[in-house]
Short mmCIF file of C-alpha atoms in Angstrom, two decimals:
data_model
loop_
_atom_site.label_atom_id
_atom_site.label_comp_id
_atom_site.label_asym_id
_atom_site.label_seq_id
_atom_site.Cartn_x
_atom_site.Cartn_y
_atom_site.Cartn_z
CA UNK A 86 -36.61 -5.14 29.41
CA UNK A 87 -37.52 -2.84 32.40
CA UNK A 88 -33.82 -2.07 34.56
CA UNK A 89 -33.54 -4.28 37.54
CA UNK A 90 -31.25 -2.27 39.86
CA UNK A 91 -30.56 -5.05 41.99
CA UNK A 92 -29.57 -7.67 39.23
CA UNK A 93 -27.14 -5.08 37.80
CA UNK A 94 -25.49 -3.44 41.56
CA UNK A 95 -25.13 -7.22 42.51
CA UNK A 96 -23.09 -7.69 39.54
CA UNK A 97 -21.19 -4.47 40.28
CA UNK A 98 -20.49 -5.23 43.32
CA UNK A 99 -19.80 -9.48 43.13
CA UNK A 100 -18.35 -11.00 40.17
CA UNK A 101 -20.63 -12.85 38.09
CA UNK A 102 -20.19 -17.00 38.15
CA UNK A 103 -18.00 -17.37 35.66
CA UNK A 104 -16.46 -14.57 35.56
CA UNK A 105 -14.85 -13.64 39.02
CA UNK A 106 -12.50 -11.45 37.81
CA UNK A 107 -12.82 -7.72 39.05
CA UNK A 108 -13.19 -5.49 35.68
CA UNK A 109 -10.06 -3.79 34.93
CA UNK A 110 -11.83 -0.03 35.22
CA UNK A 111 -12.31 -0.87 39.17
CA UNK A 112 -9.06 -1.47 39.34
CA UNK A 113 -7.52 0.95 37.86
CA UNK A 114 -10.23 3.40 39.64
CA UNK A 115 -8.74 1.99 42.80
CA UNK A 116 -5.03 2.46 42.31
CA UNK A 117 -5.42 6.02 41.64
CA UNK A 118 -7.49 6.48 44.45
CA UNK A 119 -6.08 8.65 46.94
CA UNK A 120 -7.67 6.54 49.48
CA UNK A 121 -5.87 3.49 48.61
CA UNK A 122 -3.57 2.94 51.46
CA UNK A 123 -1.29 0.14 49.51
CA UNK A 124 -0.31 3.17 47.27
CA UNK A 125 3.33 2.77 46.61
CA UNK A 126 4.88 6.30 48.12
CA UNK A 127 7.80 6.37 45.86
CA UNK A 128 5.73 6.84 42.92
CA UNK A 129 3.65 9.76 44.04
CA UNK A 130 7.47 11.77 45.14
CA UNK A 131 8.64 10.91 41.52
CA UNK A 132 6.44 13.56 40.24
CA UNK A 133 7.02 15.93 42.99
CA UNK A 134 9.86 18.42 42.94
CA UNK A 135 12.43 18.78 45.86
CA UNK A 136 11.48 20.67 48.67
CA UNK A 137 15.02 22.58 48.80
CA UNK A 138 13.54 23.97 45.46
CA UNK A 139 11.21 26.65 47.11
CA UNK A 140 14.45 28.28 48.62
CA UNK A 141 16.80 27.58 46.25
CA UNK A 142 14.73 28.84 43.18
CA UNK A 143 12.52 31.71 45.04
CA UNK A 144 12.27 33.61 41.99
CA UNK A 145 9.65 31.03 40.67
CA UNK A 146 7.43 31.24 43.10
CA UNK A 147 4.86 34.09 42.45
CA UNK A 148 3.17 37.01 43.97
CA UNK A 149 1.27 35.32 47.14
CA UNK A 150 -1.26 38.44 46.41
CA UNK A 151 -3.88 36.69 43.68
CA UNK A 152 -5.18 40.10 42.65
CA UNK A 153 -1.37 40.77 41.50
CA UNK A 154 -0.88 37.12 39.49
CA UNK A 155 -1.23 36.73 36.15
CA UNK A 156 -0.96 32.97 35.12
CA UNK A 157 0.52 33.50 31.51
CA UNK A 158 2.89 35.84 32.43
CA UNK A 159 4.01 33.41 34.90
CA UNK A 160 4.13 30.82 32.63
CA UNK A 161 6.42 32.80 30.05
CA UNK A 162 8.15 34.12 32.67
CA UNK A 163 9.34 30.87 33.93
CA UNK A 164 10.11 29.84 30.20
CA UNK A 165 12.41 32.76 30.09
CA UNK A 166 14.15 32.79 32.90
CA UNK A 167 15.15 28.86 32.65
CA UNK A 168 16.35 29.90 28.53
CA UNK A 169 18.55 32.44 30.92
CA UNK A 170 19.91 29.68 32.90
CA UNK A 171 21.31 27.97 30.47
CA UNK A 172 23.26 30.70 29.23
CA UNK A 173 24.24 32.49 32.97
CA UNK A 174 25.28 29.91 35.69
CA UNK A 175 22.51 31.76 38.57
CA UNK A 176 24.03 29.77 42.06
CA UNK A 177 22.20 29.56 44.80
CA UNK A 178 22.95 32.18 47.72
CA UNK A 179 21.13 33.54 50.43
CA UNK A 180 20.73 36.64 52.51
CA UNK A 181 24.28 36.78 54.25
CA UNK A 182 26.11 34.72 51.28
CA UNK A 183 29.16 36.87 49.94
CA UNK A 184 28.34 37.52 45.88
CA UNK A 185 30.80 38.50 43.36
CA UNK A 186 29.19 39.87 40.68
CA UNK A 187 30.83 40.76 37.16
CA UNK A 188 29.08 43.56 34.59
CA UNK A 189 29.35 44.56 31.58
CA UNK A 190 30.88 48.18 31.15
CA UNK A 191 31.48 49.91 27.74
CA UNK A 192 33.71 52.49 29.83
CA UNK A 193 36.22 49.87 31.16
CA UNK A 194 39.41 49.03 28.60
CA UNK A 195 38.41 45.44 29.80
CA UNK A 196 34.61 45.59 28.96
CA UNK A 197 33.58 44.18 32.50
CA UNK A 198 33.93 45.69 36.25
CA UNK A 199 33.48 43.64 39.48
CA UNK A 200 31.65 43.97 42.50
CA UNK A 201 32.25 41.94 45.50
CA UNK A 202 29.74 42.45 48.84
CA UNK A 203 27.46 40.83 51.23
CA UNK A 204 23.91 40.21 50.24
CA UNK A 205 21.52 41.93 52.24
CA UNK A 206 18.30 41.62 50.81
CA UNK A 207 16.69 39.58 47.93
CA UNK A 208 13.43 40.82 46.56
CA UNK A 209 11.23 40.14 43.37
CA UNK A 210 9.07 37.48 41.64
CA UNK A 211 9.73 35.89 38.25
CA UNK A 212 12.41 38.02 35.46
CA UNK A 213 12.11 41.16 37.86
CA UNK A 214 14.27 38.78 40.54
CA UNK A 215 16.69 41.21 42.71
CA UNK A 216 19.09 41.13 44.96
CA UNK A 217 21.29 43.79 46.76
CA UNK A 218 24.96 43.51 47.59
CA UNK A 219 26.82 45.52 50.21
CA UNK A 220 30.34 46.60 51.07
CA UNK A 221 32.61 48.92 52.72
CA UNK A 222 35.09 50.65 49.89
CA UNK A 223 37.94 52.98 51.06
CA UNK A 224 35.61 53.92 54.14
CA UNK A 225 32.67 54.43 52.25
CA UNK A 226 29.55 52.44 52.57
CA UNK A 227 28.30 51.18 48.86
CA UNK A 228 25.08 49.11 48.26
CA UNK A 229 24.31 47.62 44.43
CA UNK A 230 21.45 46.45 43.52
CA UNK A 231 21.11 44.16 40.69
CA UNK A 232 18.35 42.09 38.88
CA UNK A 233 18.93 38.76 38.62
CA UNK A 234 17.95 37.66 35.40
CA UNK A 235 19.44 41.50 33.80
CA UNK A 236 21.37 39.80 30.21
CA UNK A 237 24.06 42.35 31.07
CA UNK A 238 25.35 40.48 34.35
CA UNK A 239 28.21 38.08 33.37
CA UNK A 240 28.71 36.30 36.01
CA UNK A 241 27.54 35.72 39.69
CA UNK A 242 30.09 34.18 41.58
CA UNK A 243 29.41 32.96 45.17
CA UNK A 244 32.29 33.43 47.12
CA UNK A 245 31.19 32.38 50.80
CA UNK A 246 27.69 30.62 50.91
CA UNK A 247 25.73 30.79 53.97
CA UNK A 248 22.91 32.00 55.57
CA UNK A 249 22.32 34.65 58.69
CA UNK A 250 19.83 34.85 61.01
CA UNK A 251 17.86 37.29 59.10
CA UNK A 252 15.83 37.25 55.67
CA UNK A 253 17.11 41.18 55.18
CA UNK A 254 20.28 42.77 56.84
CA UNK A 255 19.68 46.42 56.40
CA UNK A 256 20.63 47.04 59.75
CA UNK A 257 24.18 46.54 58.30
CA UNK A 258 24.18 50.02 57.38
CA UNK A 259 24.11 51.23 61.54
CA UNK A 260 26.48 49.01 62.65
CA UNK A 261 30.57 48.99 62.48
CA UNK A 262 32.15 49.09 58.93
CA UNK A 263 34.02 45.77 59.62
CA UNK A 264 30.88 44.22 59.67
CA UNK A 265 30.07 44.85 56.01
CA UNK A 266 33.69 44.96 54.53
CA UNK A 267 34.73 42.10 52.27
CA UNK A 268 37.54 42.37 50.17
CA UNK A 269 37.30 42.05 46.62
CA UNK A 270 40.34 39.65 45.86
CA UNK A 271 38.62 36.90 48.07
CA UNK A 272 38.96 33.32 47.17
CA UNK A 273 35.77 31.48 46.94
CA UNK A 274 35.11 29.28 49.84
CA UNK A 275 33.09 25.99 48.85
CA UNK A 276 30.96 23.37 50.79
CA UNK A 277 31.26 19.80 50.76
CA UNK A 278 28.68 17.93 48.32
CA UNK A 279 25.49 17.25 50.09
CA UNK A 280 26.14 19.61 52.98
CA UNK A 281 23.48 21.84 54.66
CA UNK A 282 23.45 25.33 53.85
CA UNK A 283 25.77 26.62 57.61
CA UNK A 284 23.67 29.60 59.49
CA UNK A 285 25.75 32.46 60.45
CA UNK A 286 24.94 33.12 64.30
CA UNK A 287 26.74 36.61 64.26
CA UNK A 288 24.44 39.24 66.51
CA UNK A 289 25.69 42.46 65.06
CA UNK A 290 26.68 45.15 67.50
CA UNK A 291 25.09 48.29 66.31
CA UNK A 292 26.28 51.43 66.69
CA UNK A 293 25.12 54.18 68.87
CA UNK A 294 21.72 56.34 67.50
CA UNK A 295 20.30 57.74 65.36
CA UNK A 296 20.14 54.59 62.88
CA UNK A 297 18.36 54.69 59.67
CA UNK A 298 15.21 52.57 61.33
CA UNK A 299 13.94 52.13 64.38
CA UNK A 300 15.59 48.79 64.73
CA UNK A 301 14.56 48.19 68.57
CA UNK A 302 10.81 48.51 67.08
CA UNK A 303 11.40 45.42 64.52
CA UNK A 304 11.46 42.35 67.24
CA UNK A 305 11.15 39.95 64.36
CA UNK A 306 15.05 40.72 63.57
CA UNK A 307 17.00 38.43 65.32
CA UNK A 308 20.55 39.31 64.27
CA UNK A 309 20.61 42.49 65.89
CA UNK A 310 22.84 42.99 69.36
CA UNK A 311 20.59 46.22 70.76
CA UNK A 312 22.49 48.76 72.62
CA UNK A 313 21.31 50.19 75.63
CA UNK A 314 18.32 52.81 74.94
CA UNK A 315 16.90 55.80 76.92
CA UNK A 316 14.08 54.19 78.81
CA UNK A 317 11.58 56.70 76.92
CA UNK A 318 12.11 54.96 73.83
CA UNK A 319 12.10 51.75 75.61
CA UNK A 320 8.22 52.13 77.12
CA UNK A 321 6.61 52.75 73.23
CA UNK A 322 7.82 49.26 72.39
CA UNK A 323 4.78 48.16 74.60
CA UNK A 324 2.52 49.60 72.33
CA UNK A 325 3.51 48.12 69.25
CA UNK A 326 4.54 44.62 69.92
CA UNK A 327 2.44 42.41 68.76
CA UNK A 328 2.77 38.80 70.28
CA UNK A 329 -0.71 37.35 68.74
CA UNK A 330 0.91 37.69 65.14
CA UNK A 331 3.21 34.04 65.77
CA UNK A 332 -0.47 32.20 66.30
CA UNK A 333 -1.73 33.55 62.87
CA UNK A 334 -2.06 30.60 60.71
CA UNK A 335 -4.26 33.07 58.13
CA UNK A 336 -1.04 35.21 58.03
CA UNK A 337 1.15 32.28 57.07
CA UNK A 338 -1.51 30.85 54.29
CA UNK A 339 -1.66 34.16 52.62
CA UNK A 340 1.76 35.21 52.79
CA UNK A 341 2.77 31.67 51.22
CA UNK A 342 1.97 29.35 48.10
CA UNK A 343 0.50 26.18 48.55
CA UNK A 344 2.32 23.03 48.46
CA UNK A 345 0.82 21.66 45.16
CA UNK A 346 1.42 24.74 43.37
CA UNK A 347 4.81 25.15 44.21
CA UNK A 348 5.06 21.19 42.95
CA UNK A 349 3.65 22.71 39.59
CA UNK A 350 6.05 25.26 39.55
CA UNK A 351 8.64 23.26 40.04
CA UNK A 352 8.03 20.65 37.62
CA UNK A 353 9.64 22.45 34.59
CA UNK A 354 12.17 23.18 37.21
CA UNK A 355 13.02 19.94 37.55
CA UNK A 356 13.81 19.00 34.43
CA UNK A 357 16.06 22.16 33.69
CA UNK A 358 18.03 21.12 37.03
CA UNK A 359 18.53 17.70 36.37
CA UNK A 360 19.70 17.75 32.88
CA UNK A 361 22.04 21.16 32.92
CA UNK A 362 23.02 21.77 36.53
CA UNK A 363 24.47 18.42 37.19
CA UNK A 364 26.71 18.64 34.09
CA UNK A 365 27.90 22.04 35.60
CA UNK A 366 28.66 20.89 38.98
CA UNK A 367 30.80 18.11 37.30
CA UNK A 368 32.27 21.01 35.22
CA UNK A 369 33.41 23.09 38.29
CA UNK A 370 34.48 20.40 40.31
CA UNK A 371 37.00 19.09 37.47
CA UNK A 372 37.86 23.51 36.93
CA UNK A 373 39.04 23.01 41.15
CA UNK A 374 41.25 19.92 40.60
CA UNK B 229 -5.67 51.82 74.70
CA UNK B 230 -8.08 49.45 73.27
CA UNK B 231 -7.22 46.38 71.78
CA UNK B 232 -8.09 47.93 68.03
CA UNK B 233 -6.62 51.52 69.19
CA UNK B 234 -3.43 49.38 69.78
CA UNK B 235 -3.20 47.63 66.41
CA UNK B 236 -4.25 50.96 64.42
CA UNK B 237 -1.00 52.93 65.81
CA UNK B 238 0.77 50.23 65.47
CA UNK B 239 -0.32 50.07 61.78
CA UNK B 240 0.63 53.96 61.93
CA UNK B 241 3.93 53.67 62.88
CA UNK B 242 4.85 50.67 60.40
CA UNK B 243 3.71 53.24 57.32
CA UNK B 244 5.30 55.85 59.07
CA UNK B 245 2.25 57.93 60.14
CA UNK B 246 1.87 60.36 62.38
CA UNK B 247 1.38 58.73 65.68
CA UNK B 248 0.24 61.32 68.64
CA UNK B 249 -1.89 60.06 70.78
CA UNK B 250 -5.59 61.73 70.64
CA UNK B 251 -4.88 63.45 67.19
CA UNK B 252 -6.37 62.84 63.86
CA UNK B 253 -3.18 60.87 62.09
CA UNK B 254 -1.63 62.68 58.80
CA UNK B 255 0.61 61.36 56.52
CA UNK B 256 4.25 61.67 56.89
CA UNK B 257 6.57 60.29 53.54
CA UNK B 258 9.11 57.66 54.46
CA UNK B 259 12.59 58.99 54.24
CA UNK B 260 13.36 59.85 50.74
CA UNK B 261 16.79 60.82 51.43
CA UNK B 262 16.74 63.47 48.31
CA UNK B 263 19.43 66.26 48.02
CA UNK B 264 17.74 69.44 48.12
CA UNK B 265 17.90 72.94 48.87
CA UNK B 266 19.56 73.11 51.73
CA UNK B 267 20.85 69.63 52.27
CA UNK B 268 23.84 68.76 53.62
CA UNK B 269 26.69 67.19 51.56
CA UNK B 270 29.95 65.40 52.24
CA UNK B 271 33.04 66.98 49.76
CA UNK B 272 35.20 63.82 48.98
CA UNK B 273 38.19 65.30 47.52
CA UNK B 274 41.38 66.76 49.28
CA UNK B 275 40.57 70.22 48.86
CA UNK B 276 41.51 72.78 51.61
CA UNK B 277 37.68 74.24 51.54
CA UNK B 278 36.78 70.74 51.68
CA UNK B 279 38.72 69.93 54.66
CA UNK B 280 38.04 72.88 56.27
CA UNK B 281 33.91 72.79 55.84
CA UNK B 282 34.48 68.97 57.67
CA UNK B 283 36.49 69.84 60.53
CA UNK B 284 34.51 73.55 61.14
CA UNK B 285 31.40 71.59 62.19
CA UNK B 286 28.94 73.45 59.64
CA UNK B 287 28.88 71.50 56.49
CA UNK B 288 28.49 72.05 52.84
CA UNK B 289 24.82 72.51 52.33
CA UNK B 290 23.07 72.70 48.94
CA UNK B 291 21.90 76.37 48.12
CA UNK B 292 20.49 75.83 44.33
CA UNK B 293 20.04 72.58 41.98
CA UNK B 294 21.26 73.22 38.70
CA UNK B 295 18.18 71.32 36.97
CA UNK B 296 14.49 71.75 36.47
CA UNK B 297 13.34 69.35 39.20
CA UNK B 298 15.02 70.59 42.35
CA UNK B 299 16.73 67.31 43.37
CA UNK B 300 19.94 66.59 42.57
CA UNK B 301 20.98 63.15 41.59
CA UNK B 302 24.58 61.78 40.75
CA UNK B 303 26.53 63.73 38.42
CA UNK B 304 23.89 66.94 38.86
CA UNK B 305 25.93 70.44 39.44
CA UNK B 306 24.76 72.00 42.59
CA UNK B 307 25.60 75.48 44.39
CA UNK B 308 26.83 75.13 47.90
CA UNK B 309 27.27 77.37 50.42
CA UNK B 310 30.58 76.42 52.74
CA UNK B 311 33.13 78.40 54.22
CA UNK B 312 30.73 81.60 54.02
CA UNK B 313 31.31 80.91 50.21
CA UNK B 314 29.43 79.99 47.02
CA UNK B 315 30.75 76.91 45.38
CA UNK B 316 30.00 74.91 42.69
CA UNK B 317 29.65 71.00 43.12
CA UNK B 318 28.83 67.83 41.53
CA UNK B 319 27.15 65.52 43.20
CA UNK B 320 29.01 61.59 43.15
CA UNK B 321 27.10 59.72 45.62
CA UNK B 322 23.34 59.57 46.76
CA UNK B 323 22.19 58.01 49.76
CA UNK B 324 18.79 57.96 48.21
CA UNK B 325 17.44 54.92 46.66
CA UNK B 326 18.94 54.02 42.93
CA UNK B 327 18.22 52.20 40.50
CA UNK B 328 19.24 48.73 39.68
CA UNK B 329 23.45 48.70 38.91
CA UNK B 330 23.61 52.28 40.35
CA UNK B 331 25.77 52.44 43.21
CA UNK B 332 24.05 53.51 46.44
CA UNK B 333 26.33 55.15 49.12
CA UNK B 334 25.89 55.83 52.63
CA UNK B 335 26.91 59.39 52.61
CA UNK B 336 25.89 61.79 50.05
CA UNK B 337 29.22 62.89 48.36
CA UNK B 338 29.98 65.79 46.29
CA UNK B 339 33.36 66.92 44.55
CA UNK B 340 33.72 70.46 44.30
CA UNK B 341 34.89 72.52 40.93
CA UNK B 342 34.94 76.03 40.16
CA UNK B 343 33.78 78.31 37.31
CA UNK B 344 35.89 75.99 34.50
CA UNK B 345 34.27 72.55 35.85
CA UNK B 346 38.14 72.16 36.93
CA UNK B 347 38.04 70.13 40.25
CA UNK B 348 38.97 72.16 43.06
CA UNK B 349 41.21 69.30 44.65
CA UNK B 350 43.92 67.10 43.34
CA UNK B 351 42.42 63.32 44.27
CA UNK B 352 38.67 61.45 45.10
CA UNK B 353 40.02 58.84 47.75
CA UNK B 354 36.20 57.64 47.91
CA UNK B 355 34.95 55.05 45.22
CA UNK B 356 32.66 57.13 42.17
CA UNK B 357 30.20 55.70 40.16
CA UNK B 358 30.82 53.96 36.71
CA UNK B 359 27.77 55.31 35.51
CA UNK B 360 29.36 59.18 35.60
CA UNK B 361 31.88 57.75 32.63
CA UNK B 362 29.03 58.64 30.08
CA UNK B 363 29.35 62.09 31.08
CA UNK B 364 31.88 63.97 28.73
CA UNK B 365 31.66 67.17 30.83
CA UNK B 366 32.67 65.24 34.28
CA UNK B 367 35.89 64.27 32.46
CA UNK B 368 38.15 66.08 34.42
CA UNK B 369 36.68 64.78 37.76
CA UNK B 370 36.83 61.06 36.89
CA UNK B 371 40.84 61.72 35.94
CA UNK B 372 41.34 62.68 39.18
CA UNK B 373 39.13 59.49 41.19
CA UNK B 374 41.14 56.61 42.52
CA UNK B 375 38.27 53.88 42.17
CA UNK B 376 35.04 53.14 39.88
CA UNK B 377 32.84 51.15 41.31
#
């Protein structure tokens, strides 16, 4: 029998008699449709990681460079640094957070030595994950860096978590020693469940030049109280600010990862956090009563 | 300055390039920070040379590296000259960039010892790096430092 397109579309599109009910292919077709407006919400975020979990976990994310990704590295990366996690309790802190950080040392009697300091920069994707800690010892200045995910770190302690209004506070190292001294017998201060992350508003006084950067040149820093400066120095600012760079939405894609990556990412994230970190938390808060 | 004049020495002076105006740009290295011939040095323990070299206003500089690269690192003996004198050093503190779980200080410190590798002083008040424990030879200089860090 030759095809008659209109017999068969006008059964596709209109039940035959007899048989009014829509096949179950359409339907299904139709739920999954990201068109379909009745589309319950809920079920859609199930699948989808927090949001908190791209600043909580930065580690994870990769290189936003794709000429310096490599999938499967990524992939066994992640593997091994959530086999980590359940060995090393790896907090969340943030640039400005106060860190207490214990090593092992074979040249100790007690195997281990301590290190307490402000963090001042975090830096590195996947097991190469870094951060640097800074403090003022006996009047001199001391910055250690260590790598996150290094199997000779034994624990990583935060004492005071919050955030500044910078992403890197290198401009620590020009400004007063108070500013950067913590002492290493401090008691851990914690947050209330469920509470925001607070941001430290502190503008740091620097001290007078020559600093180790040209911090007047870096107006993305907002932490920074600036002195007063010869008006020489002053009139080259002109000449390098560059106000268009806000408006670049290119500069933001590229220097990001997109949402439904980051979802990907965060998937085998998920189920680490929900089955081991929630049994911590209920660990340490029956260790503080 | 044109628009694209404006962005390239602005792009010049975030790498650290040589920025005259109406000159071809070289390259200039971002601060390394390395201790070198001729680089000065802090002395950290309570010798009277020590003292002396920090409250003359003409301190300790670094006259010869005692290794086959020319830069002295943490726990590398170097010659100074101080005081009109030649005096042997070791360095226990870098303000160059370390590696990761190797203290970085913001003053390059150096202890000062004499022919013996005897320290010259009697006490470090100024925390030294773990890391100089695996150093048999540098015994005698961690007996007299106050704090590891």
């Amino acid at each position: 029998m030759l095809f008659n397109p209109r017999a068969f579309y006008r059964s596709y599109d209109r039940p035959q008699k007899g048989h009014e009910k829509v096949p179950s292919w359409t339907i299904e077709k139709h739920r999954d449709s990201p068109l379909n407006a009745t589309r319950v919400e809920s079920e859609r975020l199930r699948h989808a990681a927090p949001t908190e979990f791209r600043y909580i976990f930065p580690e994870f994310l990769p290189h936003p460079d794709w000429k310096k990704r490599d999938r499967v590295a990524e992939k066994l990366q992640r593997r091994d640094m959530l086999r980590r996690r359940l060995v090393l309790d790896i907090p969340e802190f943030y640039v400005g957070s106060i860190l207490g950080v214990t090593v092992a040392d074979q040249h100790v009697p007690s195997k281990q030595s301590r290190f307490v300091g402000i963090c001042i920069h975090r830096d590195g994707h996947g097991l190469r994950a870094n951060f640097t800690l800074r403090n003022h010892i006996d009047g001199q200045g001391v910055e250690i860096k260590y790598d996150l995910y290094n199997p000779t770190l034994q624990n990583i302690e935060v004492l005071k978590l919050e955030k500044r209004l910078d992403e890197e506070l290198f401009y620590l190292r020009d400004a007063p020693a108070t500013h950067s001294t913590i002492t290493f017998d401090r008691k851990p201060e914690t947050l209330p469940l469920g509470a925001t992350v607070p941001v430290n508003m502190k503008k740091i006084p620097l001290n007078p030049p020559p600093w180790t950067q040209r911090w007047e040149k870096r107006e993305d820093l907002k932490g920074i109280d600036l002195p007063e400066l010869p008006e020489k120095r002053m009139r080259k600012l002109s000449q390098i600010v560059k106000p268009w760079e806000k408006y670049d939405l290119m500069k933001e894609y590229r220097k990001n990862i997109s949402e439904e990556e980051q979802n990907e990412i965060f998937k085998e994230v998920v189920q680490h956090h929900t089955r081991v970190e929630k049994k911590r938390h209920q660990e340490r808060l029956k260790r503080m009563t | 300055m044109s628009a694209a004049a404006r962005y390239f020495h602005s792009r010049a002076v975030t790498l650290g390039l040589c920025t005259r105006n109406n000159t071809r740009h070289f390259s200039t290295s971002l601060p390394l920070c390395e201790l070198r011939h001729m680089s000065r040095v802090n002395v950290v323990d309570n010798s009277d040379l020590g003292k002396n070299a920090k409250t003359s206003g003409k301190p300790a500089r670094i006259v010869h590296v005692y290794n086959k690269q020319g830069v002295a690192g943490i726990g590398d003996k170097v010659l100074l000259a101080l005081e009109k004198q030649k005096v042997k050093g070791i360095i226990v503190g870098c303000k160059q960039k370390q590696k990761p779980m190797v203290p970085k200080f913001d003053s390059n410190n150096v202890v000062l010892i004499d022919e013996e590798d005897t320290p010259m002083g009697s006490r470090i008040n100024v925390p030294i790096p773990s890391v100089l424990r695996k150093k048999e030879e540098l015994a005698k200089i961690l007996a007299i430092s106050s704090r590891f860090v």
